[in-house]
XYZ file of N, CA and C in Angstrom:
774
model
N 80.795 3.066 -73.391
C 81.004 1.944 -72.468
C 79.827 1.863 -71.543
N 79.293 0.613 -71.467
C 78.101 0.456 -70.624
C 78.471 0.487 -69.164
N 77.540 1.138 -68.384
C 77.766 1.200 -66.928
C 76.993 0.090 -66.257
N 77.688 -0.693 -65.435
C 77.036 -1.789 -64.698
C 76.472 -1.235 -63.411
N 75.174 -1.479 -63.149
C 74.597 -0.953 -61.885
C 75.310 -1.558 -60.684
N 75.444 -0.733 -59.676
C 76.130 -1.177 -58.462
C 75.186 -2.043 -57.625
N 75.605 -3.225 -57.294
C 74.776 -4.122 -56.470
C 74.765 -3.642 -55.039
N 73.658 -3.776 -54.433
C 73.589 -3.315 -53.028
C 74.492 -4.141 -52.139
N 75.005 -3.490 -51.144
C 75.884 -4.169 -50.194
C 75.049 -5.062 -49.298
N 75.369 -6.346 -49.323
C 74.580 -7.290 -48.513
C 74.701 -7.025 -47.039
N 75.733 -6.329 -46.660
C 75.952 -6.087 -45.232
C 75.295 -4.797 -44.753
N 74.724 -4.078 -45.711
C 74.134 -2.798 -45.319
C 72.890 -3.018 -44.467
N 72.688 -2.188 -43.470
C 71.533 -2.283 -42.565
C 70.331 -1.621 -43.205
N 69.229 -2.369 -43.376
C 68.052 -1.743 -43.984
C 67.504 -0.644 -43.087
N 66.841 0.300 -43.692
C 66.272 1.406 -42.911
C 65.152 0.888 -42.009
N 65.142 1.356 -40.780
C 64.158 0.885 -39.791
C 62.777 1.452 -40.090
N 61.747 0.587 -39.928
C 60.361 1.026 -40.125
C 59.894 1.744 -38.861
N 59.301 2.950 -38.968
C 58.837 3.674 -37.756
C 57.796 2.856 -36.995
N 57.922 2.805 -35.711
C 56.961 2.084 -34.863
C 56.262 3.065 -33.925
N 55.027 2.683 -33.507
C 54.252 3.547 -32.595
C 54.887 3.565 -31.215
N 54.771 4.694 -30.564
C 55.310 4.813 -29.207
C 54.461 3.986 -28.252
N 55.070 3.086 -27.520
C 54.268 2.246 -26.612
C 53.610 3.091 -25.536
N 52.384 2.692 -25.086
C 51.712 3.469 -24.032
C 52.481 3.362 -22.731
N 52.333 4.353 -21.904
C 53.022 4.287 -20.607
C 52.478 3.124 -19.781
N 53.309 2.569 -18.975
C 52.851 1.420 -18.166
C 51.713 1.829 -17.233
N 50.712 0.962 -17.125
C 49.575 1.238 -16.237
C 49.920 0.847 -14.812
N 49.321 1.577 -13.898
C 49.544 1.269 -12.493
C 48.798 -0.007 -12.111
N 49.383 -0.866 -11.360
C 48.671 -2.075 -10.938
C 47.482 -1.712 -10.065
N 46.384 -2.480 -10.118
C 45.212 -2.171 -9.272
C 45.572 -2.277 -7.803
N 44.907 -1.461 -6.992
C 45.223 -1.532 -5.565
C 44.843 -2.888 -5.006
N 45.545 -3.335 -4.003
C 45.214 -4.634 -3.415
C 43.858 -4.593 -2.751
N 43.150 -5.692 -2.723
C 41.838 -5.703 -2.063
C 41.967 -5.380 -0.591
N 40.948 -4.736 -0.032
C 41.024 -4.403 1.393
C 41.122 -5.665 2.236
N 41.729 -5.471 3.361
C 41.911 -6.596 4.271
C 40.606 -6.824 5.035
N 39.742 -7.646 4.479
C 38.435 -7.909 5.077
C 38.571 -9.070 6.051
N 38.146 -8.889 7.269
C 38.216 -10.006 8.219
C 37.461 -11.221 7.699
N 37.928 -12.417 7.994
C 37.263 -13.622 7.487
C 35.784 -13.683 7.824
N 35.404 -13.149 8.990
C 33.999 -13.234 9.404
C 33.078 -12.433 8.503
N 33.657 -11.477 7.716
C 32.821 -10.635 6.871
C 32.862 -11.048 5.407
N 33.594 -12.104 5.067
C 33.722 -12.496 3.668
C 32.562 -13.341 3.177
N 31.698 -13.766 4.053
C 30.522 -14.535 3.682
C 29.347 -13.997 4.471
N 28.114 -14.276 4.044
C 26.951 -13.773 4.788
C 27.022 -14.158 6.250
N 26.816 -13.197 7.139
C 26.993 -13.472 8.561
C 25.900 -14.368 9.111
N 26.272 -15.154 10.099
C 25.281 -15.959 10.802
C 24.516 -15.102 11.793
N 25.176 -14.097 12.344
C 24.553 -13.199 13.307
C 24.846 -11.763 12.908
N 23.896 -10.872 13.222
C 24.112 -9.456 13.005
C 24.758 -8.870 14.247
N 25.756 -8.040 14.042
C 26.447 -7.436 15.171
C 27.074 -6.138 14.720
N 27.652 -5.410 15.685
C 28.315 -4.159 15.350
C 29.506 -4.403 14.425
N 30.101 -5.593 14.496
C 31.276 -5.892 13.683
C 30.928 -6.109 12.210
N 29.737 -6.582 11.916
C 29.394 -6.822 10.512
C 28.241 -5.944 10.032
N 28.060 -4.821 10.706
C 26.940 -3.945 10.342
C 27.111 -3.355 8.952
N 28.337 -3.362 8.418
C 28.553 -2.830 7.093
C 27.997 -3.705 5.986
N 27.665 -4.923 6.304
C 27.091 -5.797 5.300
C 25.588 -5.560 5.190
N 25.079 -5.707 3.987
C 23.655 -5.499 3.744
C 22.898 -6.775 4.045
N 21.939 -6.683 4.922
C 21.077 -7.812 5.234
C 19.647 -7.428 4.902
N 19.043 -8.107 3.973
C 17.660 -7.829 3.608
C 16.767 -8.654 4.509
N 16.024 -7.953 5.360
C 15.224 -8.645 6.350
C 13.898 -9.128 5.796
N 13.321 -8.355 4.901
C 11.957 -8.661 4.501
C 11.790 -8.440 3.016
N 11.257 -9.426 2.317
C 11.047 -9.314 0.882
C 9.583 -9.049 0.540
N 8.767 -8.751 1.523
C 7.365 -8.472 1.240
C 7.243 -7.154 0.491
N 6.237 -7.063 -0.356
C 6.047 -5.874 -1.186
C 5.296 -4.805 -0.400
N 5.901 -4.311 0.667
C 5.283 -3.249 1.446
C 5.667 -1.912 0.825
N 4.760 -0.946 0.988
C 5.001 0.348 0.377
C 5.895 1.216 1.241
N 5.685 1.179 2.551
C 6.473 2.005 3.458
C 6.870 1.208 4.691
N 8.028 1.547 5.221
C 8.413 1.130 6.564
C 8.213 2.352 7.450
N 7.351 2.236 8.444
C 7.017 3.400 9.265
C 7.958 3.555 10.457
N 8.071 2.530 11.263
C 8.909 2.620 12.459
C 9.592 1.288 12.721
N 10.669 1.340 13.505
C 11.394 0.156 13.935
C 11.566 0.218 15.444
N 11.639 -0.936 16.078
C 11.882 -0.975 17.516
C 12.577 -2.277 17.888
N 13.618 -2.174 18.699
C 14.280 -3.338 19.280
C 13.663 -3.629 20.649
N 13.558 -4.902 20.977
C 13.161 -5.273 22.333
C 14.314 -4.940 23.280
N 14.031 -4.683 24.549
C 15.088 -4.296 25.481
C 16.230 -5.305 25.601
N 15.920 -6.600 25.432
C 16.987 -7.602 25.524
C 17.713 -7.807 24.202
N 17.310 -7.082 23.156
C 17.983 -7.176 21.878
C 17.672 -8.420 21.079
N 16.669 -9.200 21.506
C 16.356 -10.454 20.816
C 15.417 -10.253 19.630
N 14.553 -9.239 19.692
C 13.534 -9.042 18.657
C 13.685 -7.678 18.002
N 13.347 -7.634 16.723
C 13.242 -6.379 15.986
C 11.843 -6.329 15.391
N 11.080 -5.294 15.743
C 9.726 -5.120 15.226
C 9.743 -4.049 14.143
N 9.093 -4.346 13.019
C 9.040 -3.427 11.885
C 7.574 -3.094 11.611
N 7.232 -1.821 11.725
C 5.873 -1.358 11.447
C 5.794 -0.950 9.981
N 4.854 -1.551 9.235
C 4.746 -1.323 7.796
C 3.326 -0.930 7.417
N 3.136 -0.711 6.129
C 1.799 -0.389 5.636
C 0.863 -1.580 5.719
N 1.399 -2.783 5.806
C 0.566 -3.991 5.800
C 0.451 -4.668 7.156
N 1.270 -4.299 8.103
C 1.233 -4.964 9.394
C 2.549 -4.837 10.128
N 2.800 -5.797 11.011
C 4.001 -5.789 11.849
C 4.781 -7.064 11.583
N 6.058 -6.901 11.315
C 6.922 -8.060 11.130
C 7.891 -8.145 12.299
N 7.914 -9.299 12.941
C 8.855 -9.548 14.024
C 10.010 -10.380 13.488
N 11.220 -9.889 13.703
C 12.424 -10.576 13.249
C 13.266 -11.006 14.441
N 14.009 -12.071 14.241
C 15.090 -12.419 15.157
C 16.190 -11.385 14.934
N 16.470 -10.569 15.955
C 17.412 -9.473 15.782
C 18.843 -9.962 15.588
N 19.139 -11.203 15.978
C 20.492 -11.714 15.841
C 20.766 -12.259 14.444
N 19.769 -12.865 13.838
C 19.973 -13.495 12.529
C 19.208 -12.815 11.411
N 18.207 -11.998 11.739
C 17.366 -11.371 10.729
C 16.224 -12.239 10.248
N 16.116 -13.449 10.759
C 15.083 -14.372 10.295
C 13.691 -13.895 10.708
N 12.700 -14.160 9.841
C 11.311 -13.863 10.178
C 10.846 -14.748 11.323
N 10.121 -14.144 12.260
C 9.492 -14.911 13.332
C 7.983 -14.926 13.150
N 7.417 -13.746 12.919
C 5.961 -13.643 12.804
C 5.606 -12.404 12.011
N 4.581 -12.512 11.167
C 4.046 -11.339 10.495
C 2.584 -11.196 10.894
N 2.248 -10.033 11.461
C 0.890 -9.749 11.905
C 0.235 -8.868 10.848
N -0.696 -9.423 10.117
C -1.363 -8.681 9.054
C -2.394 -7.721 9.647
N -2.349 -6.467 9.202
C -3.279 -5.447 9.676
C -4.009 -4.836 8.475
N -5.232 -4.372 8.714
C -6.020 -3.782 7.645
C -5.530 -2.387 7.270
N -4.962 -1.661 8.235
C -4.489 -0.296 8.006
C -3.000 -0.212 8.320
N -2.328 0.828 7.825
C -0.911 0.996 8.127
C -0.665 1.096 9.629
N 0.468 0.576 10.050
C 0.877 0.653 11.454
C 1.854 1.817 11.572
N 1.465 2.840 12.306
C 2.252 4.064 12.366
C 3.427 3.965 13.317
N 3.313 3.138 14.351
C 4.381 3.075 15.348
C 4.326 1.746 16.069
N 5.458 1.375 16.644
C 5.554 0.155 17.428
C 6.574 0.394 18.538
N 6.336 -0.208 19.694
C 7.232 -0.017 20.839
C 7.164 -1.243 21.735
N 8.245 -1.466 22.485
C 8.307 -2.555 23.455
C 8.258 -2.001 24.864
N 7.622 -2.771 25.756
C 7.671 -2.443 27.168
C 9.053 -2.713 27.735
N 9.284 -2.243 28.948
C 10.621 -2.317 29.534
C 11.097 -3.739 29.771
N 10.161 -4.695 29.974
C 10.582 -6.074 30.208
C 10.611 -6.898 28.930
N 10.231 -6.295 27.809
C 10.266 -6.992 26.538
C 9.140 -7.973 26.320
N 8.230 -8.119 27.276
C 7.138 -9.080 27.151
C 5.901 -8.484 26.489
N 5.847 -7.156 26.447
C 4.680 -6.461 25.935
C 5.107 -5.539 24.798
N 4.309 -5.529 23.743
C 4.563 -4.625 22.625
C 3.285 -3.876 22.305
N 3.426 -2.630 21.871
C 2.281 -1.808 21.494
C 2.435 -1.380 20.047
N 1.332 -1.412 19.309
C 1.331 -0.921 17.931
C 0.179 0.046 17.763
N 0.372 0.994 16.851
C -0.603 2.061 16.689
C -1.125 2.094 15.255
N -2.451 2.123 15.135
C -3.101 2.213 13.833
C -3.031 3.651 13.334
N -2.566 3.813 12.069
C -2.387 5.149 11.522
C -3.708 5.861 11.269
N -4.732 5.134 10.859
C -5.999 5.757 10.464
C -7.014 5.813 11.598
N -6.995 4.812 12.453
C -7.978 4.736 13.531
C -7.323 5.031 14.868
N -8.135 5.411 15.819
C -7.620 5.714 17.154
C -7.578 4.427 17.979
N -6.723 3.512 17.577
C -6.632 2.208 18.236
C -5.176 1.875 18.508
N -4.902 1.445 19.720
C -3.585 0.939 20.094
C -3.765 -0.518 20.494
N -3.041 -1.393 19.852
C -3.094 -2.818 20.187
C -1.914 -3.180 21.066
N -2.198 -3.944 22.112
C -1.148 -4.461 22.983
C -0.983 -5.948 22.712
N 0.271 -6.399 22.555
C 0.581 -7.763 22.149
C 1.464 -8.448 23.175
N 1.195 -9.718 23.395
C 2.063 -10.547 24.219
C 3.173 -11.107 23.324
N 4.393 -10.632 23.518
C 5.528 -11.102 22.716
C 6.558 -11.807 23.591
N 6.123 -12.289 24.752
C 7.061 -12.872 25.711
C 7.719 -14.139 25.205
N 7.059 -14.868 24.305
C 7.622 -16.134 23.836
C 7.960 -16.110 22.351
N 8.080 -14.920 21.775
C 8.361 -14.844 20.345
C 9.801 -15.230 20.016
N 10.723 -14.972 20.925
C 12.115 -15.311 20.654
C 12.308 -16.809 20.481
N 11.421 -17.605 21.100
C 11.499 -19.064 20.970
C 10.633 -19.583 19.831
N 10.005 -18.656 19.079
C 9.161 -19.005 17.935
C 7.976 -19.895 18.325
N 7.403 -19.603 19.480
C 6.241 -20.366 19.919
C 5.030 -20.024 19.061
N 4.098 -20.969 18.961
C 2.899 -20.747 18.142
C 2.030 -19.632 18.703
N 2.128 -19.394 19.994
C 1.320 -18.347 20.614
C 1.985 -16.980 20.561
N 3.035 -16.849 19.762
C 3.742 -15.575 19.646
C 2.805 -14.488 19.139
N 2.931 -13.306 19.725
C 2.198 -12.110 19.290
C 0.691 -12.295 19.354
N 0.192 -12.666 20.530
C -1.253 -12.722 20.758
C -1.714 -11.349 21.262
N -2.835 -10.874 20.704
C -3.363 -9.580 21.132
C -3.974 -9.697 22.514
N -3.543 -8.802 23.414
C -4.102 -8.772 24.764
C -5.329 -7.875 24.835
N -5.227 -6.716 24.215
C -6.336 -5.765 24.255
C -6.141 -4.713 23.192
N -7.196 -3.945 22.927
C -7.131 -2.790 22.029
C -7.642 -1.586 22.793
N -6.835 -0.556 22.852
C -7.195 0.672 23.557
C -7.709 1.669 22.534
N -8.942 2.099 22.689
C -9.582 2.980 21.708
C -9.887 4.330 22.339
N -9.565 5.399 21.615
C -9.890 6.753 22.051
C -11.013 7.318 21.215
N -11.004 8.632 21.037
C -12.088 9.250 20.272
C -11.547 10.249 19.249
N -10.329 10.009 18.767
C -9.788 10.861 17.718
C -9.564 10.009 16.475
N -9.161 10.641 15.412
C -8.874 9.917 14.175
C -7.380 9.985 13.895
N -6.705 8.873 14.044
C -5.297 8.808 13.674
C -4.351 8.957 14.848
N -3.412 8.034 14.921
C -2.367 8.064 15.927
C -1.033 8.229 15.216
N -0.035 8.755 15.915
C 1.242 9.050 15.274
C 2.435 8.378 15.953
N 2.392 8.201 17.254
C 3.544 7.614 17.944
C 3.072 7.046 19.272
N 3.877 6.145 19.820
C 3.550 5.504 21.074
C 4.843 5.216 21.815
N 4.799 5.319 23.154
C 6.000 5.069 23.954
C 5.604 4.556 25.331
N 6.367 3.593 25.844
C 6.193 3.088 27.199
C 7.056 3.892 28.164
N 6.566 4.044 29.392
C 7.398 4.615 30.444
C 8.499 3.616 30.799
N 9.593 4.064 31.417
C 10.700 3.158 31.726
C 10.310 1.949 32.571
N 9.314 2.095 33.459
C 8.900 0.950 34.274
C 7.798 0.131 33.607
N 7.338 0.558 32.420
C 6.354 -0.210 31.666
C 4.930 -0.082 32.141
N 4.636 0.818 33.081
C 3.273 0.917 33.619
C 2.420 1.943 32.888
N 3.052 2.899 32.206
C 2.326 3.924 31.466
C 2.643 3.805 29.983
N 1.661 4.187 29.182
C 1.830 4.220 27.734
C 1.346 5.582 27.260
N 2.165 6.287 26.505
C 1.785 7.588 25.956
C 1.566 7.438 24.462
N 0.503 8.051 23.957
C 0.220 7.999 22.519
C 0.047 9.415 21.984
N 0.689 9.671 20.847
C 0.586 10.962 20.174
C -0.534 10.889 19.145
N -1.404 11.869 19.140
C -2.589 11.804 18.283
C -2.643 12.965 17.295
N -3.495 12.772 16.301
C -3.647 13.753 15.235
C -4.361 15.014 15.706
N -5.127 14.924 16.785
C -5.901 16.088 17.229
C -5.104 17.027 18.131
N -3.794 16.796 18.277
C -2.955 17.689 19.068
C -2.886 17.352 20.534
N -3.366 16.177 20.928
C -3.311 15.774 22.336
C -2.396 14.573 22.502
N -2.013 14.352 23.757
C -1.266 13.156 24.144
C -2.133 12.387 25.133
N -2.361 11.107 24.860
C -3.147 10.267 25.761
C -2.197 9.461 26.651
N -2.540 9.390 27.914
C -1.793 8.571 28.869
C -2.648 7.373 29.252
N -2.083 6.185 29.094
C -2.798 4.946 29.365
C -2.113 4.198 30.502
N -2.929 3.702 31.422
C -2.433 2.850 32.494
C -2.425 1.408 31.987
N -1.226 0.850 31.818
C -1.111 -0.537 31.348
C -0.430 -1.401 32.406
N -0.515 -0.961 33.661
C 0.147 -1.690 34.745
C -0.459 -3.071 34.968
N -1.722 -3.286 34.529
C -2.363 -4.589 34.704
C -2.236 -5.469 33.464
N -1.449 -5.032 32.488
C -1.274 -5.805 31.256
C -0.067 -6.727 31.396
N -0.346 -8.000 31.494
C 0.686 -9.030 31.597
C 0.448 -10.031 30.477
N 1.423 -10.909 30.193
C 1.266 -11.851 29.078
C -0.039 -12.630 29.058
N -0.644 -12.917 30.209
C -1.874 -13.698 30.214
C -3.132 -12.881 30.389
N -3.002 -11.553 30.448
C -4.154 -10.701 30.747
C -5.037 -10.520 29.514
N -6.306 -10.178 29.766
C -7.243 -9.865 28.703
C -8.042 -8.630 29.124
N -8.271 -7.723 28.174
C -9.063 -6.542 28.469
C -8.396 -5.579 29.422
N -7.075 -5.567 29.455
C -6.347 -4.720 30.400
C -6.177 -3.316 29.828
N -5.716 -2.412 30.668
C -5.408 -1.064 30.250
C -6.612 -0.141 30.239
N -6.393 1.125 30.630
C -7.458 2.122 30.556
C -6.838 3.509 30.456
N -7.630 4.463 29.972
C -7.167 5.841 29.813
C -7.003 6.482 31.182
N -5.822 7.059 31.392
C -5.538 7.696 32.675
C -5.704 9.209 32.600
N -5.327 9.813 31.507
C -5.445 11.259 31.366
C -5.118 11.698 29.951
N -5.455 12.957 29.634
C -5.206 13.538 28.321
C -4.469 14.858 28.503
N -3.373 15.023 27.770
C -2.573 16.244 27.830
C -2.911 17.091 26.614
N -3.375 18.315 26.871
C -3.774 19.211 25.796
C -2.919 20.468 25.830
N -2.600 20.988 24.658
C -1.820 22.222 24.638
C -1.138 22.508 23.320
N -1.029 21.533 22.444
C -0.383 21.765 21.162
C -1.429 21.930 20.070
N -1.103 22.756 19.075
C -2.074 23.099 18.043
C -2.082 22.067 16.926
N -0.905 21.722 16.439
C -0.831 20.769 15.344
C -0.822 19.336 15.841
N -0.801 18.409 14.910
C -0.744 16.987 15.252
C 0.502 16.697 16.078
N 0.339 15.903 17.106
C 1.493 15.467 17.895
C 2.099 14.267 17.172
N 3.367 14.371 16.827
C 4.001 13.359 15.986
C 4.949 12.435 16.740
N 5.370 12.831 17.952
C 6.320 11.987 18.685
C 6.219 12.240 20.180
N 6.483 11.179 20.944
C 6.478 11.269 22.403
C 7.654 10.468 22.941
N 8.196 10.918 24.076
C 9.312 10.212 24.706
C 9.303 10.486 26.196
N 9.557 9.435 26.995
C 9.631 9.564 28.448
C 11.061 9.858 28.893
N 11.152 10.602 29.996
C 12.433 10.755 30.659
C 12.799 9.489 31.399
N 14.014 9.426 31.934
C 14.522 8.193 32.521
C 13.735 7.746 33.741
N 13.206 8.691 34.529
C 12.462 8.300 35.727
C 10.970 8.149 35.471
N 10.504 8.440 34.254
C 9.096 8.282 33.917
C 8.207 9.425 34.362
N 8.754 10.387 35.099
C 7.946 11.511 35.577
C 7.921 12.664 34.594
N 8.730 12.601 33.559
C 8.800 13.666 32.566
C 8.502 13.074 31.192
N 7.671 13.796 30.441
C 7.320 13.364 29.092
C 7.527 14.535 28.137
N 8.120 14.257 26.994
C 8.288 15.263 25.950
C 7.392 14.891 24.774
N 6.733 15.896 24.198
C 5.893 15.671 23.022
C 6.263 16.683 21.955
N 6.381 16.197 20.712
C 6.704 17.072 19.586
C 5.523 17.167 18.642
N 5.313 18.358 18.092
C 4.117 18.606 17.285
C 4.475 19.258 15.954
N 3.546 19.151 15.006
C 3.721 19.815 13.722
C 3.562 21.325 13.823
N 3.217 21.846 15.004
C 3.208 23.291 15.188
C 4.604 23.816 15.519
N 5.617 22.936 15.381
C 7.036 23.288 15.565
C 7.400 23.546 17.015
N 6.663 22.954 17.940
C 6.996 23.095 19.357
C 7.246 21.725 19.982
N 8.027 21.756 21.045
C 8.215 20.594 21.910
C 7.734 20.993 23.296
N 6.856 20.186 23.876
C 6.340 20.495 25.206
C 6.818 19.453 26.202
N 7.184 19.926 27.396
C 7.637 19.070 28.482
C 6.540 18.997 29.537
N 6.187 17.776 29.927
C 5.068 17.541 30.833
C 5.543 16.856 32.117
N 5.003 17.312 33.239
C 5.255 16.680 34.531
C 4.148 15.653 34.785
N 4.545 14.392 34.911
C 3.569 13.313 35.119
C 3.636 12.745 36.534
N 4.224 13.469 37.443
C 4.414 12.934 38.786
C 3.104 12.656 39.514
N 2.005 13.295 39.073
C 0.707 13.048 39.707
C -0.127 12.023 38.945
N 0.455 11.375 37.948
C -0.255 10.344 37.176
C 0.126 8.981 37.745
N -0.704 8.465 38.635
C -0.368 7.245 39.357
C -0.980 6.038 38.672
N -0.183 5.132 38.147
C -0.737 3.891 37.584
C -1.456 3.086 38.652
N -2.493 2.395 38.252
C -3.270 1.607 39.195
C -4.503 2.329 39.693
N -4.588 3.642 39.443
C -5.759 4.412 39.871
C -6.740 4.531 38.714
N -7.928 5.036 39.013
C -8.883 5.328 37.965
C -8.406 6.549 37.185
N -9.182 6.948 36.193
C -8.818 8.121 35.414
C -8.591 9.310 36.342
N -7.426 9.938 36.198
C -7.049 11.036 37.087
C -7.403 12.357 36.416
N -8.296 13.090 37.002
C -8.702 14.369 36.446
C -7.552 15.362 36.578
N -7.131 15.921 35.423
C -6.034 16.884 35.458
C -4.674 16.248 35.607
N -4.579 14.960 35.354
C -3.298 14.269 35.465
C -2.301 14.864 34.484
N -1.129 15.237 34.970
C -0.085 15.807 34.136
C -0.273 17.295 33.920
N 0.818 18.074 33.987
C 0.713 19.495 33.697
C 1.945 19.958 32.934
N 1.745 21.002 32.170
C 2.784 21.512 31.279
C 3.853 22.249 32.084
N 5.108 21.884 31.826
C 6.226 22.554 32.469
C 6.801 23.662 31.604
N 6.988 23.350 30.303
C 7.672 24.299 29.433
C 7.375 23.976 27.980
N 7.347 25.017 27.152
C 7.203 24.844 25.707
C 8.475 25.359 25.029
N 9.066 24.488 24.237
C 10.295 24.838 23.503
C 9.901 25.180 22.072
N 10.224 26.405 21.653
C 9.822 26.883 20.339
C 11.047 27.083 19.449
N 10.755 27.370 18.172
C 11.825 27.679 17.243
C 12.295 26.517 16.406
N 11.629 25.380 16.509
C 12.018 24.229 15.712
C 11.351 24.277 14.340
N 11.976 23.599 13.384
C 11.300 23.389 12.119
C 10.163 22.410 12.348
N 9.334 22.212 11.330
C 8.187 21.309 11.477
C 8.659 19.942 11.908
N 8.037 19.380 12.954
C 8.447 18.101 13.517
C 7.571 17.003 12.953
């Protein structure tokens, strides 16, 4: 007797095909930081509130930026470079003036009233004094040279005005600090300024100078790893060169190369 094959049950559930295990759910990305509206677009003005934003001030192909200085009123920013000095509007970052120089500018500083600026030539012993009194208004006469103060060494490293703007100290490569009387340098002056005295005592190049708040104390730092404090109370602006002007108070040792 023939056997009839059994037909499959139409109601039977077919065997399930194995499926891959789904990946675990990913965490949603963190919400964007709550950025104040004023910082979501390029700022119109630079301030402490938007200092985190990158502002490119200068696109010139300079090799080095040597020093920076703000004017006392905060209106100007001076940038000393290998090619010259760039004056920027400190509030917006806009270019105001570029002063082309033949040699790198090692340092730049503003006088206490913001009307006078000093720049130092890295290779030559020359300090240029500039009238910057009308640069904030972008006048055509912005950054006119008033005078050039020349010494007898090769290379300058730093420059600083006294708090009252009457003295200028320059750090030199030969280990001395020069004191200049600039009390007669005003925006309209020509040929102003003269050497008042020379401070000697450090072995290596003097790389930085800074005045105390009353202008009677000066600190100088040198590559011989010392800082020297000088009493300038006998350096009177308005007088001729003062023999022996300034004397050493103290030498601070133990620093790494400055």
